[in-house]
Structure formats: structure tokens, C-alpha cells
Amino acid sequence: MTALVTFGETMLRLSPPRGERLETAREFEVQAGGAESNVAVAAARLGRDAAWFSKLPDSPLGRRVVGELRSHGVDTDGVVWDDDHRQGLYYLEHGVAPRPTNVVYDRADAAVTTLETVEIDLDAVRDADVCYTSGITPALSETLRATTADVLAEAQDAGTTTAFDLNYRTKLWDPAVAAEAYRDLFGSIDVLFAAQRDAETVLGREGDAESIARGLADDFDFETVVVTRGADGSLALFDGDVYEQGVYEAETHDAIGTGDAFVGGFLAKHLAGGDVAESLQWASATASFKRTVEGDVAVVTPEDIERVVADEGDGISR
Ligand code: KDG
């Protein structure tokens, strides 16, 4: 039985060498990257049985995505192959002050936008301990919005814990449309991860992280709400109790995927029987570790995380 199944789009990420621009670079480094597979990679590397599914073109590009995820130990048997649509890409130009990091999506008409519920192995979802996706998935097409709702509802009905990160992306949709889609899904979600910024700008929540978490739990009956606050750490609300966690110090090499590593670390520890405080520690340590590594995913081992947690205790707020 798979402990964790995640689903969503994974793109190929093309980035010029640091200090070069998209307009003029002659070389691009290529890696697979997508929020939900990033979570699966972190959990798999931290010792959990993790699977990811999506719809990919049956082409060298789609096979490249699968090959990379497998190399990290993620089960990709549930991938649906497609002959008619394309592989999504994203271009990443790393920023250096005063030039900001720039992300350019080239993902319209990607195969995953056509993924329908009937194509999915729902038994794998029903049999998993946790099923995870993020707010990026329903943003990609109306079809995928309906599929996301179906999969989360099927999972929850079967007793699988459902987990969801708001993961609001301004380049994909407007806040009002996103908020409506989120609210449609919230009834099928047990564990909500929300950046405080997303809760404020998309869901219109106000106040500190604790009052945001309590408000969301009360309004939508989540079992657990985790609110992340960037450099100010994170907070989880479970069973009426609040748990706080600082960030661990890290020299940032590549910040993309930090939030996904956080979720992957949290779920990995949770699935290993950790309590909320321990899961938050692992989340924070995995996120900080990710920042030291180039690429979307946390190339990490359980020993790395145990060492960070042992050395730094409850985390250091920067
Ligand atoms: O969280 C990292 C993601 O933003 C990156 O992998 C690209 O999935 C991606 C997206 O849709 O933005």
C-alpha cells in the first residue's frame, strides 16, 4: 500500500546559468519540476512509499519527467499516457539583486489539462494513507478542476486523509476565481497548508496566523491547518491546540520548491507516526535543506533532517 499519493502537473524546468538572461542564454539546464511531484520526491527521499500521477505525452519529454521522478524513488505507475497533447515547460531566470527571479510558463494545452476522472486508477487513491494536491491543479483547466474535486472526494470517502496546499499562483488565475475554486474543494480536505499571504490575498483572511488558522478550521471543518509565514516560521492548529515552529538557518542557493519541501517533510514525518510538533520540525528542516540545493526538489536523506533538527533544536527565526 502506498503511504502518499500526489497528483498534478510536472513540467520541465529550463533555466539559464546564473547571471545569464532568458533572452540571450545559449544553454539551459533541464530538470523536472512541479509542486505535487516535488512533495512526493521529498517524502520518498525521507523514506515513505510515495506515488505521483498525472497525464503526460508519450514522448521523450514525458518520459524524461517520469525517469527523473523514478530516480528519486517515486512510483509513477499511475501516470496516464497521451498521444495528442504536449509537455508543459517553465523557464526560470534566477534573480540577483536588483533583478528579480523571473518565471515564464509555457504550459497551455499540456496533456494534464485533459485528465479526466475515468482515466485515473482511483483504487490507488482509495488505498493510500494520504492523498495530496495543490491549488495549482484546479487552476490549469475546467476539466482538471472537476477531476481534482472528484479525486479528493473519492479519497476522503474511502478514509484516505486528504491534504491540500493553496499554492496560489498569480500567473494562473485571479484571486476571486481561485477563492471560489478553493471553497468548492474545502469540504473534501482534511489537512490544509496555507501561506499566510495566500490566506490574506485570496481568501480575504485577516489577523495573525493563529486567528487565520482558527477561522479556517471553524469555517471549513479542517482536521489540521498549517499556516506558513516565510522567514517568520509556521504554525499548526490541530484538535484546538496550536504548535509553533521557527525556520532553520540555510544559505539559500535556490528557493523554488521550498514550500513543497515543507509539505513533503511534514507528511513524511506524519506518515511515520510523528506528532504535529515533530511533523512541523521535519517540515521546516526539509524546507531549509531544499534551499541549499539547486532544482525544484529536496535532494535529502532522513539523516540530513535528523542532524538539522538535533543541531538547531526548535528552529531559529531569522
Ligand atoms: O512550488 C514550485 C512550483 O512553483 C514549480 O515547481 C512550478 O509547479 C509549478 C508551478 O505550477 O508553478
GROMACS .gro file of C-alpha atoms and ligand atoms in nm:
model
  330
    1MET     CA    1   0.000   0.000   0.000
    2THR     CA    2   0.126   0.347  -0.087
    3ALA     CA    3   0.156   0.585   0.204
    4LEU     CA    4   0.127   0.900  -0.006
    5VAL     CA    5  -0.019   0.964  -0.348
    6THR     CA    6   0.008   1.309  -0.505
    7PHE     CA    7  -0.123   1.438  -0.836
    8GLY     CA    8  -0.077   1.747  -1.051
    9GLU     CA    9   0.128   1.885  -1.337
   10THR     CA   10   0.502   1.834  -1.358
   11MET     CA   11   0.680   2.049  -1.612
   12LEU     CA   12   1.028   2.053  -1.748
   13ARG     CA   13   1.210   2.347  -1.595
   14LEU     CA   14   1.463   2.521  -1.818
   15SER     CA   15   1.700   2.764  -1.653
   16PRO     CA   16   1.994   2.956  -1.794
   17PRO     CA   17   2.318   2.957  -1.594
   18ARG     CA   18   2.315   3.207  -1.308
   19GLY     CA   19   2.397   3.558  -1.422
   20GLU     CA   20   2.254   3.495  -1.770
   21ARG     CA   21   1.922   3.607  -1.910
   22LEU     CA   22   1.647   3.413  -2.083
   23GLU     CA   23   1.675   3.643  -2.383
   24THR     CA   24   2.039   3.571  -2.452
   25ALA     CA   25   2.142   3.246  -2.281
   26ARG     CA   26   2.267   2.971  -2.513
   27GLU     CA   27   2.243   2.692  -2.260
   28PHE     CA   28   1.957   2.586  -2.035
   29GLU     CA   29   1.970   2.337  -1.754
   30VAL     CA   30   1.674   2.097  -1.773
   31GLN     CA   31   1.503   1.939  -1.474
   32ALA     CA   32   1.156   1.814  -1.389
   33GLY     CA   33   0.959   2.038  -1.154
   34GLY     CA   34   0.603   2.054  -1.029
   35ALA     CA   35   0.462   2.134  -0.688
   36GLU     CA   36   0.292   1.799  -0.627
   37SER     CA   37   0.573   1.580  -0.756
   38ASN     CA   38   0.815   1.791  -0.551
   39VAL     CA   39   0.615   1.685  -0.243
   40ALA     CA   40   0.627   1.319  -0.349
   41VAL     CA   41   1.004   1.338  -0.406
   42ALA     CA   42   1.066   1.483  -0.059
   43ALA     CA   43   0.851   1.217   0.106
   44ALA     CA   44   1.009   0.935  -0.095
   45ARG     CA   45   1.360   1.056  -0.016
   46LEU     CA   46   1.264   1.072   0.350
   47GLY     CA   47   1.169   0.704   0.345
   48ARG     CA   48   0.798   0.691   0.268
   49ASP     CA   49   0.629   0.496  -0.013
   50ALA     CA   50   0.524   0.783  -0.237
   51ALA     CA   51   0.347   0.782  -0.573
   52TRP     CA   52   0.261   1.061  -0.817
   53PHE     CA   53   0.026   1.054  -1.111
   54SER     CA   54  -0.060   1.290  -1.392
   55LYS     CA   55  -0.114   1.279  -1.767
   56LEU     CA   56   0.196   1.311  -1.982
   57PRO     CA   57   0.270   1.299  -2.354
   58ASP     CA   58   0.409   0.967  -2.463
   59SER     CA   59   0.722   1.138  -2.594
   60PRO     CA   60   1.086   1.173  -2.490
   61LEU     CA   61   0.986   1.478  -2.285
   62GLY     CA   62   0.711   1.299  -2.092
   63ARG     CA   63   0.938   1.000  -2.039
   64ARG     CA   64   1.209   1.232  -1.910
   65VAL     CA   65   0.973   1.358  -1.636
   66VAL     CA   66   0.890   1.003  -1.529
   67GLY     CA   67   1.254   0.897  -1.538
   68GLU     CA   68   1.360   1.179  -1.309
   69LEU     CA   69   1.085   1.118  -1.056
   70ARG     CA   70   1.162   0.747  -1.051
   71SER     CA   71   1.527   0.823  -0.987
   72HIS     CA   72   1.419   0.980  -0.657
   73GLY     CA   73   1.214   0.671  -0.564
   74VAL     CA   74   0.868   0.797  -0.661
   75ASP     CA   75   0.623   0.539  -0.801
   76THR     CA   76   0.486   0.667  -1.133
   77ASP     CA   77   0.280   0.361  -1.233
   78GLY     CA   78  -0.041   0.567  -1.226
   79VAL     CA   79   0.070   0.809  -1.499
   80VAL     CA   80  -0.177   0.829  -1.789
   81TRP     CA   81  -0.001   0.848  -2.128
   82ASP     CA   82  -0.134   1.065  -2.408
   83ASP     CA   83  -0.060   1.095  -2.780
   84ASP     CA   84  -0.232   1.423  -2.858
   85HIS     CA   85  -0.109   1.689  -2.620
   86ARG     CA   86   0.215   1.842  -2.511
   87GLN     CA   87   0.460   1.853  -2.223
   88GLY     CA   88   0.438   2.171  -2.013
   89LEU     CA   89   0.754   2.375  -1.970
   90TYR     CA   90   0.862   2.656  -1.745
   91TYR     CA   91   1.158   2.885  -1.781
   92LEU     CA   92   1.332   3.009  -1.470
   93GLU     CA   93   1.572   3.303  -1.473
   94HIS     CA   94   1.741   3.317  -1.133
   95GLY     CA   95   1.742   3.669  -0.992
   96VAL     CA   96   2.029   3.854  -0.837
   97ALA     CA   97   1.967   4.193  -0.672
   98PRO     CA   98   1.829   4.419  -0.805
   99ARG     CA   99   1.699   4.184  -1.078
  100PRO     CA  100   1.413   3.963  -0.950
  101THR     CA  101   1.376   3.593  -1.028
  102ASN     CA  102   1.151   3.552  -1.333
  103VAL     CA  103   0.929   3.253  -1.412
  104VAL     CA  104   0.778   3.218  -1.762
  105TYR     CA  105   0.519   2.945  -1.809
  106ASP     CA  106   0.480   2.763  -2.140
  107ARG     CA  107   0.218   2.513  -2.029
  108ALA     CA  108  -0.102   2.585  -2.227
  109ASP     CA  109  -0.260   2.267  -2.369
  110ALA     CA  110  -0.037   2.038  -2.167
  111ALA     CA  111  -0.162   1.679  -2.156
  112VAL     CA  112  -0.253   1.707  -1.788
  113THR     CA  113  -0.516   1.973  -1.865
  114THR     CA  114  -0.725   1.698  -2.027
  115LEU     CA  115  -0.703   1.447  -1.740
  116GLU     CA  116  -1.047   1.309  -1.658
  117THR     CA  117  -1.151   1.110  -1.353
  118VAL     CA  118  -1.237   0.800  -1.557
  119GLU     CA  119  -0.874   0.773  -1.669
  120ILE     CA  120  -0.739   0.755  -1.313
  121ASP     CA  121  -0.669   0.444  -1.104
  122LEU     CA  122  -0.891   0.552  -0.815
  123ASP     CA  123  -0.815   0.236  -0.617
  124ALA     CA  124  -0.460   0.363  -0.570
  125VAL     CA  125  -0.604   0.683  -0.427
  126ARG     CA  126  -0.851   0.498  -0.203
  127ASP     CA  127  -0.577   0.266  -0.074
  128ALA     CA  128  -0.328   0.542   0.014
  129ASP     CA  129  -0.292   0.683   0.366
  130VAL     CA  130  -0.269   1.041   0.235
  131CYS     CA  131  -0.373   1.196  -0.098
  132TYR     CA  132  -0.224   1.537  -0.178
  133THR     CA  133  -0.265   1.801  -0.444
  134SER     CA  134  -0.239   2.178  -0.451
  135GLY     CA  135  -0.424   2.482  -0.579
  136ILE     CA  136  -0.217   2.478  -0.896
  137THR     CA  137  -0.402   2.169  -1.022
  138PRO     CA  138  -0.759   2.308  -1.041
  139ALA     CA  139  -0.619   2.631  -1.191
  140LEU     CA  140  -0.499   2.456  -1.507
  141SER     CA  141  -0.833   2.379  -1.679
  142GLU     CA  142  -1.203   2.333  -1.610
  143THR     CA  143  -1.157   1.961  -1.673
  144LEU     CA  144  -0.884   1.942  -1.414
  145ARG     CA  145  -1.087   2.145  -1.168
  146ALA     CA  146  -1.364   1.883  -1.188
  147THR     CA  147  -1.114   1.596  -1.172
  148THR     CA  148  -0.947   1.745  -0.865
  149ALA     CA  149  -1.284   1.766  -0.689
  150ASP     CA  150  -1.367   1.405  -0.780
  151VAL     CA  151  -1.033   1.262  -0.668
  152LEU     CA  152  -1.032   1.442  -0.332
  153ALA     CA  153  -1.392   1.342  -0.263
  154GLU     CA  154  -1.323   0.977  -0.357
  155ALA     CA  155  -1.018   0.973  -0.134
  156GLN     CA  156  -1.192   1.123   0.165
  157ASP     CA  157  -1.494   0.895   0.128
  158ALA     CA  158  -1.260   0.597   0.136
  159GLY     CA  159  -1.093   0.714   0.457
  160THR     CA  160  -0.775   0.844   0.293
  161THR     CA  161  -0.654   1.165   0.458
  162THR     CA  162  -0.670   1.445   0.202
  163ALA     CA  163  -0.411   1.723   0.208
  164PHE     CA  164  -0.405   2.043   0.003
  165ASP     CA  165  -0.179   2.347  -0.024
  166LEU     CA  166  -0.344   2.667  -0.152
  167ASN     CA  167  -0.030   2.735  -0.363
  168TYR     CA  168  -0.184   3.042  -0.524
  169ARG     CA  169  -0.008   3.139  -0.847
  170THR     CA  170  -0.086   3.490  -0.979
  171LYS     CA  171   0.011   3.391  -1.331
  172LEU     CA  172  -0.258   3.121  -1.345
  173TRP     CA  173  -0.575   3.289  -1.223
  174ASP     CA  174  -0.738   3.581  -1.045
  175PRO     CA  175  -0.787   3.573  -0.667
  176ALA     CA  176  -1.168   3.574  -0.690
  177VAL     CA  177  -1.176   3.273  -0.926
  178ALA     CA  178  -0.921   3.089  -0.714
  179ALA     CA  179  -1.116   3.160  -0.394
  180GLU     CA  180  -1.434   3.014  -0.545
  181ALA     CA  181  -1.249   2.703  -0.662
  182TYR     CA  182  -1.082   2.657  -0.322
  183ARG     CA  183  -1.416   2.686  -0.141
  184ASP     CA  184  -1.565   2.420  -0.368
  185LEU     CA  185  -1.285   2.182  -0.267
  186PHE     CA  186  -1.257   2.263   0.104
  187GLY     CA  187  -1.533   2.020   0.206
  188SER     CA  188  -1.314   1.732   0.081
  189ILE     CA  189  -0.992   1.842   0.255
  190ASP     CA  190  -0.866   1.723   0.593
  191VAL     CA  191  -0.526   1.893   0.616
  192LEU     CA  192  -0.486   2.244   0.474
  193PHE     CA  193  -0.150   2.409   0.414
  194ALA     CA  194  -0.175   2.782   0.352
  195ALA     CA  195   0.085   3.052   0.314
  196GLN     CA  196  -0.041   3.340   0.529
  197ARG     CA  197  -0.001   3.565   0.225
  198ASP     CA  198  -0.239   3.341   0.019
  199ALA     CA  199  -0.494   3.324   0.301
  200GLU     CA  200  -0.493   3.704   0.313
  201THR     CA  201  -0.489   3.795  -0.055
  202VAL     CA  202  -0.706   3.516  -0.194
  203LEU     CA  203  -0.934   3.421   0.094
  204GLY     CA  204  -0.951   3.768   0.249
  205ARG     CA  205  -0.845   3.644   0.593
  206GLU     CA  206  -0.714   3.897   0.846
  207GLY     CA  207  -0.524   3.886   1.173
  208ASP     CA  208  -0.228   3.681   1.289
  209ALA     CA  209  -0.151   3.325   1.177
  210GLU     CA  210  -0.328   3.170   1.475
  211SER     CA  211  -0.652   3.355   1.416
  212ILE     CA  212  -0.634   3.274   1.045
  213ALA     CA  213  -0.587   2.904   1.126
  214ARG     CA  214  -0.870   2.903   1.379
  215GLY     CA  215  -1.102   3.088   1.141
  216LEU     CA  216  -1.035   2.845   0.855
  217ALA     CA  217  -1.072   2.539   1.080
  218ASP     CA  218  -1.403   2.670   1.217
  219ASP     CA  219  -1.545   2.771   0.881
  220PHE     CA  220  -1.447   2.461   0.683
  221ASP     CA  221  -1.402   2.189   0.946
  222PHE     CA  222  -1.040   2.104   0.859
  223GLU     CA  223  -0.877   1.850   1.088
  224THR     CA  224  -0.541   2.030   1.069
  225VAL     CA  225  -0.448   2.376   0.939
  226VAL     CA  226  -0.084   2.467   0.881
  227VAL     CA  227  -0.006   2.833   0.815
  228THR     CA  228   0.338   2.925   0.681
  229ARG     CA  229   0.491   3.269   0.731
  230GLY     CA  230   0.816   3.257   0.534
  231ALA     CA  231   1.109   3.367   0.749
  232ASP     CA  232   0.876   3.402   1.050
  233GLY     CA  233   0.820   3.026   1.069
  234SER     CA  234   0.499   2.827   1.071
  235LEU     CA  235   0.209   2.731   1.290
  236ALA     CA  236  -0.021   2.429   1.302
  237LEU     CA  237  -0.365   2.402   1.457
  238PHE     CA  238  -0.478   2.051   1.549
  239ASP     CA  239  -0.751   1.946   1.789
  240GLY     CA  240  -0.779   2.302   1.922
  241ASP     CA  241  -0.406   2.323   2.010
  242VAL     CA  242  -0.153   2.548   1.840
  243TYR     CA  243   0.203   2.439   1.760
  244GLU     CA  244   0.466   2.694   1.652
  245GLN     CA  245   0.785   2.629   1.459
  246GLY     CA  246   1.073   2.858   1.362
  247VAL     CA  247   1.279   2.829   1.046
  248TYR     CA  248   1.620   2.662   1.039
  249GLU     CA  249   1.906   2.868   0.909
  250ALA     CA  250   2.002   2.799   0.550
  251GLU     CA  251   2.221   2.959   0.291
  252THR     CA  252   1.980   2.995   0.002
  253HIS     CA  253   2.100   2.860  -0.328
  254ASP     CA  254   1.761   2.801  -0.494
  255ALA     CA  255   1.434   2.892  -0.318
  256ILE     CA  256   1.199   2.732  -0.575
  257GLY     CA  257   1.022   2.435  -0.420
  258THR     CA  258   1.075   2.543  -0.057
  259GLY     CA  259   0.703   2.524   0.020
  260ASP     CA  260   0.673   2.181  -0.142
  261ALA     CA  261   0.968   2.052   0.060
  262PHE     CA  262   0.793   2.184   0.371
  263VAL     CA  263   0.478   1.985   0.290
  264GLY     CA  264   0.681   1.675   0.192
  265GLY     CA  265   0.875   1.687   0.520
  266PHE     CA  266   0.556   1.733   0.721
  267LEU     CA  267   0.374   1.444   0.554
  268ALA     CA  268   0.680   1.217   0.568
  269LYS     CA  269   0.706   1.257   0.945
  270HIS     CA  270   0.329   1.237   0.992
  271LEU     CA  271   0.317   0.911   0.792
  272ALA     CA  272   0.598   0.772   1.007
  273GLY     CA  273   0.381   0.825   1.316
  274GLY     CA  274   0.522   1.164   1.418
  275ASP     CA  275   0.302   1.403   1.615
  276VAL     CA  276   0.215   1.751   1.491
  277ALA     CA  277   0.515   1.919   1.659
  278GLU     CA  278   0.759   1.665   1.514
  279SER     CA  279   0.598   1.686   1.170
  280LEU     CA  280   0.635   2.065   1.175
  281GLN     CA  281   1.001   2.031   1.272
  282TRP     CA  282   1.063   1.798   0.980
  283ALA     CA  283   0.870   2.030   0.751
  284SER     CA  284   1.083   2.327   0.849
  285ALA     CA  285   1.410   2.134   0.833
  286THR     CA  286   1.329   1.986   0.490
  287ALA     CA  287   1.233   2.331   0.361
  288SER     CA  288   1.558   2.484   0.482
  289PHE     CA  289   1.758   2.195   0.338
  290LYS     CA  290   1.586   2.238   0.000
  291ARG     CA  291   1.706   2.599  -0.020
  292THR     CA  292   2.067   2.479  -0.025
  293VAL     CA  293   2.007   2.263  -0.333
  294GLU     CA  294   1.971   2.362  -0.699
  295GLY     CA  295   1.648   2.245  -0.865
  296ASP     CA  296   1.283   2.208  -0.767
  297VAL     CA  297   1.325   1.910  -0.535
  298ALA     CA  298   1.478   1.846  -0.194
  299VAL     CA  299   1.764   1.604  -0.253
  300VAL     CA  300   1.772   1.500   0.109
  301THR     CA  301   1.803   1.198   0.339
  302PRO     CA  302   1.638   1.126   0.676
  303GLU     CA  303   1.984   1.159   0.834
  304ASP     CA  304   2.019   1.513   0.693
  305ILE     CA  305   1.693   1.614   0.858
  306GLU     CA  306   1.769   1.442   1.188
  307ARG     CA  307   2.102   1.627   1.200
  308VAL     CA  308   1.944   1.966   1.129
  309VAL     CA  309   1.677   1.912   1.394
  310ALA     CA  310   1.932   1.785   1.651
  311ASP     CA  311   2.172   2.074   1.587
  312GLU     CA  312   1.917   2.351   1.579
  313GLY     CA  313   1.653   2.239   1.830
  314ASP     CA  314   1.321   2.409   1.767
  315GLY     CA  315   1.445   2.623   1.481
  316ILE     CA  316   1.588   2.968   1.467
  317SER     CA  317   1.381   3.259   1.350
  318ARG     CA  318   1.586   3.470   1.111
  319KDG     O1  319   0.641   2.521  -0.594
  319KDG     C1  320   0.728   2.514  -0.704
  319KDG     C2  321   0.646   2.526  -0.827
  319KDG     O2  322   0.601   2.657  -0.840
  319KDG     C3  323   0.721   2.488  -0.950
  319KDG     O3  324   0.754   2.354  -0.944
  319KDG     C4  325   0.643   2.513  -1.074
  319KDG     O4  326   0.463   2.365  -1.029
  319KDG     C5  327   0.499   2.474  -1.060
  319KDG     C6  328   0.402   2.579  -1.085
  319KDG     O5  329   0.296   2.544  -1.135
  319KDG     O6  330   0.426   2.695  -1.054
   0.00000   0.00000   0.00000
